[in-house]
Amino acid sequence: MTEQAKSSPPTQEHPYPPPTIVPYPHQAYNGAFPPPGGPGGYLPPFFAYPHPPEGNHPEGAPNGVPPGPYMIGLPPGVVYAYPPPQTQAFGAPPTSQPPPALRPKRKQVKMACTNCASACKRCDENRPCERCLKYAIADTCVDGQRKERKRGIKRGPYRRKSKSEGEGSSYSGAEWPNGQPPTTAAAPPPPPVHAVAQYPPEGYYPIYYPPPPGFMPHPHDGQPGPDGSPPHPNAPMMPYYIPAGAYPPFPYPIYPHAGPPPPGAQPAPVPQQSPPQSTSAAVQQPEAQPQTINPADTARKLDTATSATNGAEVATGGKKRSRANKSGESKSKRAKRAEKEKEEEANGTNGIDPAVANGDDHDSSA
DNA sequence: AATATCGGAAAATAAACGTC
DNA sequence: ACGTTTATTTTCCGATATTC
């Protein structure tokens, strides 16, 4: 199966196939933007939410009526809408399709050599590692040093997992601020985001509008529309495309004057001074980097080849990278700085209390 | 087209916590 | 003491920018 993954096209691949796009069967919706409700009319909130009111039954509505779909608005460059995860979509009837086979866990070496680490590339246990050998930088292939873990950090009481609690349903502490579960003890797991896989044309972002009041049920519910139109079990929500840049950083709600859905749209120009998404080149001014010649740089030449042979077992679907925040301190800079700090610390020259220093190395690009 | 860069998810690690 | 939970740290995939 890994084989399969390997043989499939590496780039632009999405773990989920795009759905058939079908417009609302009921109400002759012509794709106009904004949607029914008009300017100043219906402006939905711009976040994921359950379909009210009957949709609040993660386990499915008691009377057998399937709950409504989840919808999610996609902030530019942040999220893709995915079809429901393998188990089942929030109250949806069990699918006949077998769940996608589990991916093999990515295996990592315990310690990457400094060259690989700085290049963010796969390393191996040997020293010199394969990559360094390949790039003829074996002499600099040494283990890095693992940072000592912070101590003395208090934590809240732990949440024991009950046996019945499946893996999927366990929250990670990261999802709970302060490690506290949301309110009730029997708090339900977060509802799966049941959105539609959608591939926006380059430069556009899909926004999914929930149906305006009186526009229910959603075709996704598999029920006839209010006008008697046939149910459409697979109909996705209607996406609206917002040109990149027609968009302030990330306000709510979305702006009604954003462009119409572009038939075969062209990449949108990104005007505007929106700081977060600025294109790198401008931001990335060299700013007199110490021009040290890093052996790892030499090594990078073959990286693509390397990753082609090595990687591929994990397809983290749909990851989009924006170079936007390169403006701040980049990862490599951070790494360099950290290294320098370490050095200084070793020399006792840094004068910064490590306890303080680590307090927020949280990059924050400042 | 080839190569370089690096964001960010996944994995690994280890400290804090809980139980016996 | 030992097992579990979870925060922190590291690895490295793969998307995107840059260079040739």
Tab-separated table of N, CA, C and O (backbone and C1' of nucleotides) in Angstrom, chain A residues 106 112 120-122 147 149 161 280 314-315 319-321 323 331, chain C residues 3-18:
chain	number	residue	atom	x	y	z
A	106	ARG	N	5.396	7.116	10.937
A	106	ARG	CA	6.679	7.609	10.454
A	106	ARG	C	7.747	7.285	11.484
A	106	ARG	O	7.564	7.507	12.671
A	112	ALA	N	19.196	13.125	14.920
A	112	ALA	CA	19.693	13.429	13.581
A	112	ALA	C	21.024	14.150	13.708
A	112	ALA	O	21.286	14.822	14.708
A	120	CYS	N	16.630	20.013	7.726
A	120	CYS	CA	15.311	19.410	7.905
A	120	CYS	C	15.154	18.182	7.029
A	120	CYS	O	14.132	18.000	6.378
A	121	LYS	N	16.166	17.402	6.993
A	121	LYS	CA	16.106	16.215	6.150
A	121	LYS	C	16.312	14.949	6.951
A	121	LYS	O	16.818	14.975	8.071
A	122	ARG	N	15.924	13.870	6.315
A	122	ARG	CA	16.011	12.578	6.979
A	122	ARG	C	17.454	12.178	7.230
A	122	ARG	O	18.308	12.328	6.371
A	147	LYS	N	18.267	19.377	23.673
A	147	LYS	CA	18.064	20.411	24.668
A	147	LYS	C	17.501	19.789	25.924
A	147	LYS	O	16.678	18.875	25.855
A	149	ARG	N	15.201	19.328	28.898
A	149	ARG	CA	13.788	19.640	29.055
A	149	ARG	C	13.560	20.541	30.256
A	149	ARG	O	14.243	20.425	31.275
A	161	LYS	N	-7.620	7.822	31.240
A	161	LYS	CA	-8.445	7.321	30.140
A	161	LYS	C	-9.221	6.114	30.623
A	161	LYS	O	-8.650	5.198	31.198
A	280	SER	N	7.202	36.384	0.053
A	280	SER	CA	8.463	36.342	0.759
A	280	SER	C	9.511	37.308	0.258
A	280	SER	O	10.091	38.051	1.009
A	314	VAL	N	4.457	8.887	4.437
A	314	VAL	CA	3.439	9.685	5.091
A	314	VAL	C	2.973	10.794	4.178
A	314	VAL	O	3.729	11.647	3.800
A	315	ALA	N	1.749	10.707	3.856
A	315	ALA	CA	1.202	11.797	3.077
A	315	ALA	C	0.333	12.633	3.976
A	315	ALA	O	-0.795	12.304	4.251
A	319	LYS	N	-1.347	19.843	3.177
A	319	LYS	CA	-0.643	20.857	3.937
A	319	LYS	C	-0.221	21.989	3.019
A	319	LYS	O	0.379	21.797	1.997
A	320	LYS	N	-0.541	23.128	3.448
A	320	LYS	CA	-0.185	24.297	2.669
A	320	LYS	C	0.803	25.116	3.461
A	320	LYS	O	0.650	25.328	4.634
A	321	ARG	N	1.760	25.530	2.796
A	321	ARG	CA	2.725	26.334	3.511
A	321	ARG	C	2.698	27.743	2.978
A	321	ARG	O	2.768	27.990	1.794
A	323	ARG	N	4.650	31.258	3.109
A	323	ARG	CA	5.934	31.795	3.525
A	323	ARG	C	5.758	33.120	4.211
A	323	ARG	O	6.704	33.863	4.407
A	331	LYS	N	13.136	29.998	10.915
A	331	LYS	CA	13.525	28.830	11.672
A	331	LYS	C	15.045	28.692	11.708
A	331	LYS	O	15.642	28.413	12.733
C	3	DG	P	5.840	-0.729	35.034
C	3	DG	O5'	4.481	-0.016	34.611
C	3	DG	C5'	3.284	-0.329	35.337
C	3	DG	C4'	2.260	0.761	35.087
C	3	DG	C3'	2.113	1.152	33.617
C	3	DG	O3'	0.729	1.314	33.337
C	3	DG	C1'	2.653	3.068	34.894
C	4	DT	P	0.255	1.715	31.938
C	4	DT	O5'	-0.074	3.272	32.131
C	4	DT	C5'	-0.963	3.650	33.183
C	4	DT	C4'	-1.233	5.138	33.101
C	4	DT	C3'	-1.560	5.661	31.703
C	4	DT	O3'	-2.716	6.466	31.835
C	4	DT	C1'	0.206	6.914	32.651
C	5	DT	P	-3.371	7.090	30.580
C	5	DT	O5'	-2.875	8.601	30.706
C	5	DT	C5'	-3.121	9.277	31.936
C	5	DT	C4'	-2.501	10.656	31.885
C	5	DT	C3'	-2.825	11.467	30.622
C	5	DT	O3'	-3.214	12.752	31.057
C	5	DT	C1'	-0.495	11.420	30.975
C	6	DT	P	-3.856	13.730	30.059
C	6	DT	O5'	-2.593	14.634	29.699
C	6	DT	C5'	-1.908	15.280	30.771
C	6	DT	C4'	-0.649	15.942	30.243
C	6	DT	C3'	-0.838	16.726	28.939
C	6	DT	O3'	-0.073	17.903	29.066
C	6	DT	C1'	0.935	15.241	28.699
C	7	DA	P	-0.581	19.237	28.501
C	7	DA	O5'	0.791	20.050	28.497
C	7	DA	C5'	1.515	20.128	29.712
C	7	DA	C4'	2.990	20.320	29.405
C	7	DA	C3'	3.283	21.375	28.354
C	7	DA	O3'	4.437	22.084	28.794
C	7	DA	C1'	4.112	19.271	27.625
C	8	DT	P	5.030	23.229	27.940
C	8	DT	O5'	6.264	22.500	27.263
C	8	DT	C5'	7.195	21.835	28.107
C	8	DT	C4'	8.242	21.149	27.258
C	8	DT	C3'	8.876	22.030	26.175
C	8	DT	O3'	10.265	21.883	26.329
C	8	DT	C1'	8.148	19.983	25.256
C	9	DT	P	11.242	22.851	25.595
C	9	DT	O5'	11.852	21.879	24.502
C	9	DT	C5'	12.414	20.638	24.929
C	9	DT	C4'	12.657	19.744	23.733
C	9	DT	C3'	13.307	20.449	22.538
C	9	DT	O3'	14.536	19.792	22.282
C	9	DT	C1'	11.471	19.108	21.859
C	10	DT	P	15.392	20.153	21.029
C	10	DT	O5'	14.971	19.009	20.005
C	10	DT	C5'	15.089	17.653	20.405
C	10	DT	C4'	14.728	16.746	19.246
C	10	DT	C3'	15.434	17.092	17.936
C	10	DT	O3'	15.975	15.900	17.425
C	10	DT	C1'	13.083	16.998	17.610
C	11	DT	P	16.771	15.897	16.074
C	11	DT	O5'	15.686	15.259	15.086
C	11	DT	C5'	15.057	14.044	15.465
C	11	DT	C4'	14.035	13.642	14.421
C	11	DT	C3'	14.552	13.705	12.974
C	11	DT	O3'	14.151	12.520	12.317
C	11	DT	C1'	12.569	14.977	13.192
C	12	DC	P	14.791	12.119	10.953
C	12	DC	O5'	13.758	12.767	9.930
C	12	DC	C5'	12.412	12.290	9.908
C	12	DC	C4'	11.597	13.143	8.949
C	12	DC	C3'	12.260	13.404	7.591
C	12	DC	O3'	11.263	13.389	6.605
C	12	DC	C1'	11.663	15.411	8.536
C	13	DC	P	11.189	12.227	5.571
C	13	DC	O5'	9.732	12.459	4.973
C	13	DC	C5'	8.604	12.301	5.832
C	13	DC	C4'	7.521	13.288	5.442
C	13	DC	C3'	7.289	13.416	3.936
C	13	DC	O3'	5.884	13.451	3.743
C	13	DC	C1'	7.762	15.546	4.856
C	14	DG	P	5.274	13.204	2.345
C	14	DG	O5'	5.119	14.697	1.801
C	14	DG	C5'	4.306	15.596	2.538
C	14	DG	C4'	4.547	17.008	2.011
C	14	DG	C3'	4.577	17.104	0.488
C	14	DG	O3'	3.946	18.313	0.150
C	14	DG	C1'	6.475	18.071	1.345
C	15	DA	P	2.938	18.369	-1.029
C	15	DA	O5'	2.602	19.931	-0.975
C	15	DA	C5'	2.203	20.502	0.256
C	15	DA	C4'	2.738	21.910	0.363
C	15	DA	C3'	2.579	22.730	-0.919
C	15	DA	O3'	2.171	24.040	-0.548
C	15	DA	C1'	4.863	22.648	-0.285
C	16	DT	P	1.735	25.027	-1.645
C	16	DT	O5'	3.006	25.980	-1.739
C	16	DT	C5'	3.436	26.640	-0.562
C	16	DT	C4'	4.785	27.275	-0.809
C	16	DT	C3'	4.849	28.149	-2.063
C	16	DT	O3'	5.317	29.417	-1.645
C	16	DT	C1'	6.694	26.695	-1.940
C	17	DA	P	5.432	30.613	-2.620
C	17	DA	O5'	6.996	30.885	-2.576
C	17	DA	C5'	7.621	30.942	-1.304
C	17	DA	C4'	9.115	31.095	-1.479
C	17	DA	C3'	9.532	32.145	-2.502
C	17	DA	O3'	10.672	32.808	-1.973
C	17	DA	C1'	10.355	30.020	-3.160
C	18	DT	P	11.315	33.987	-2.750
C	18	DT	O5'	12.525	33.248	-3.463
C	18	DT	C5'	13.411	32.481	-2.664
C	18	DT	C4'	14.476	31.877	-3.529
C	18	DT	C3'	15.074	32.820	-4.578
C	18	DT	O3'	16.474	32.762	-4.429
C	18	DT	C1'	14.429	30.783	-5.580
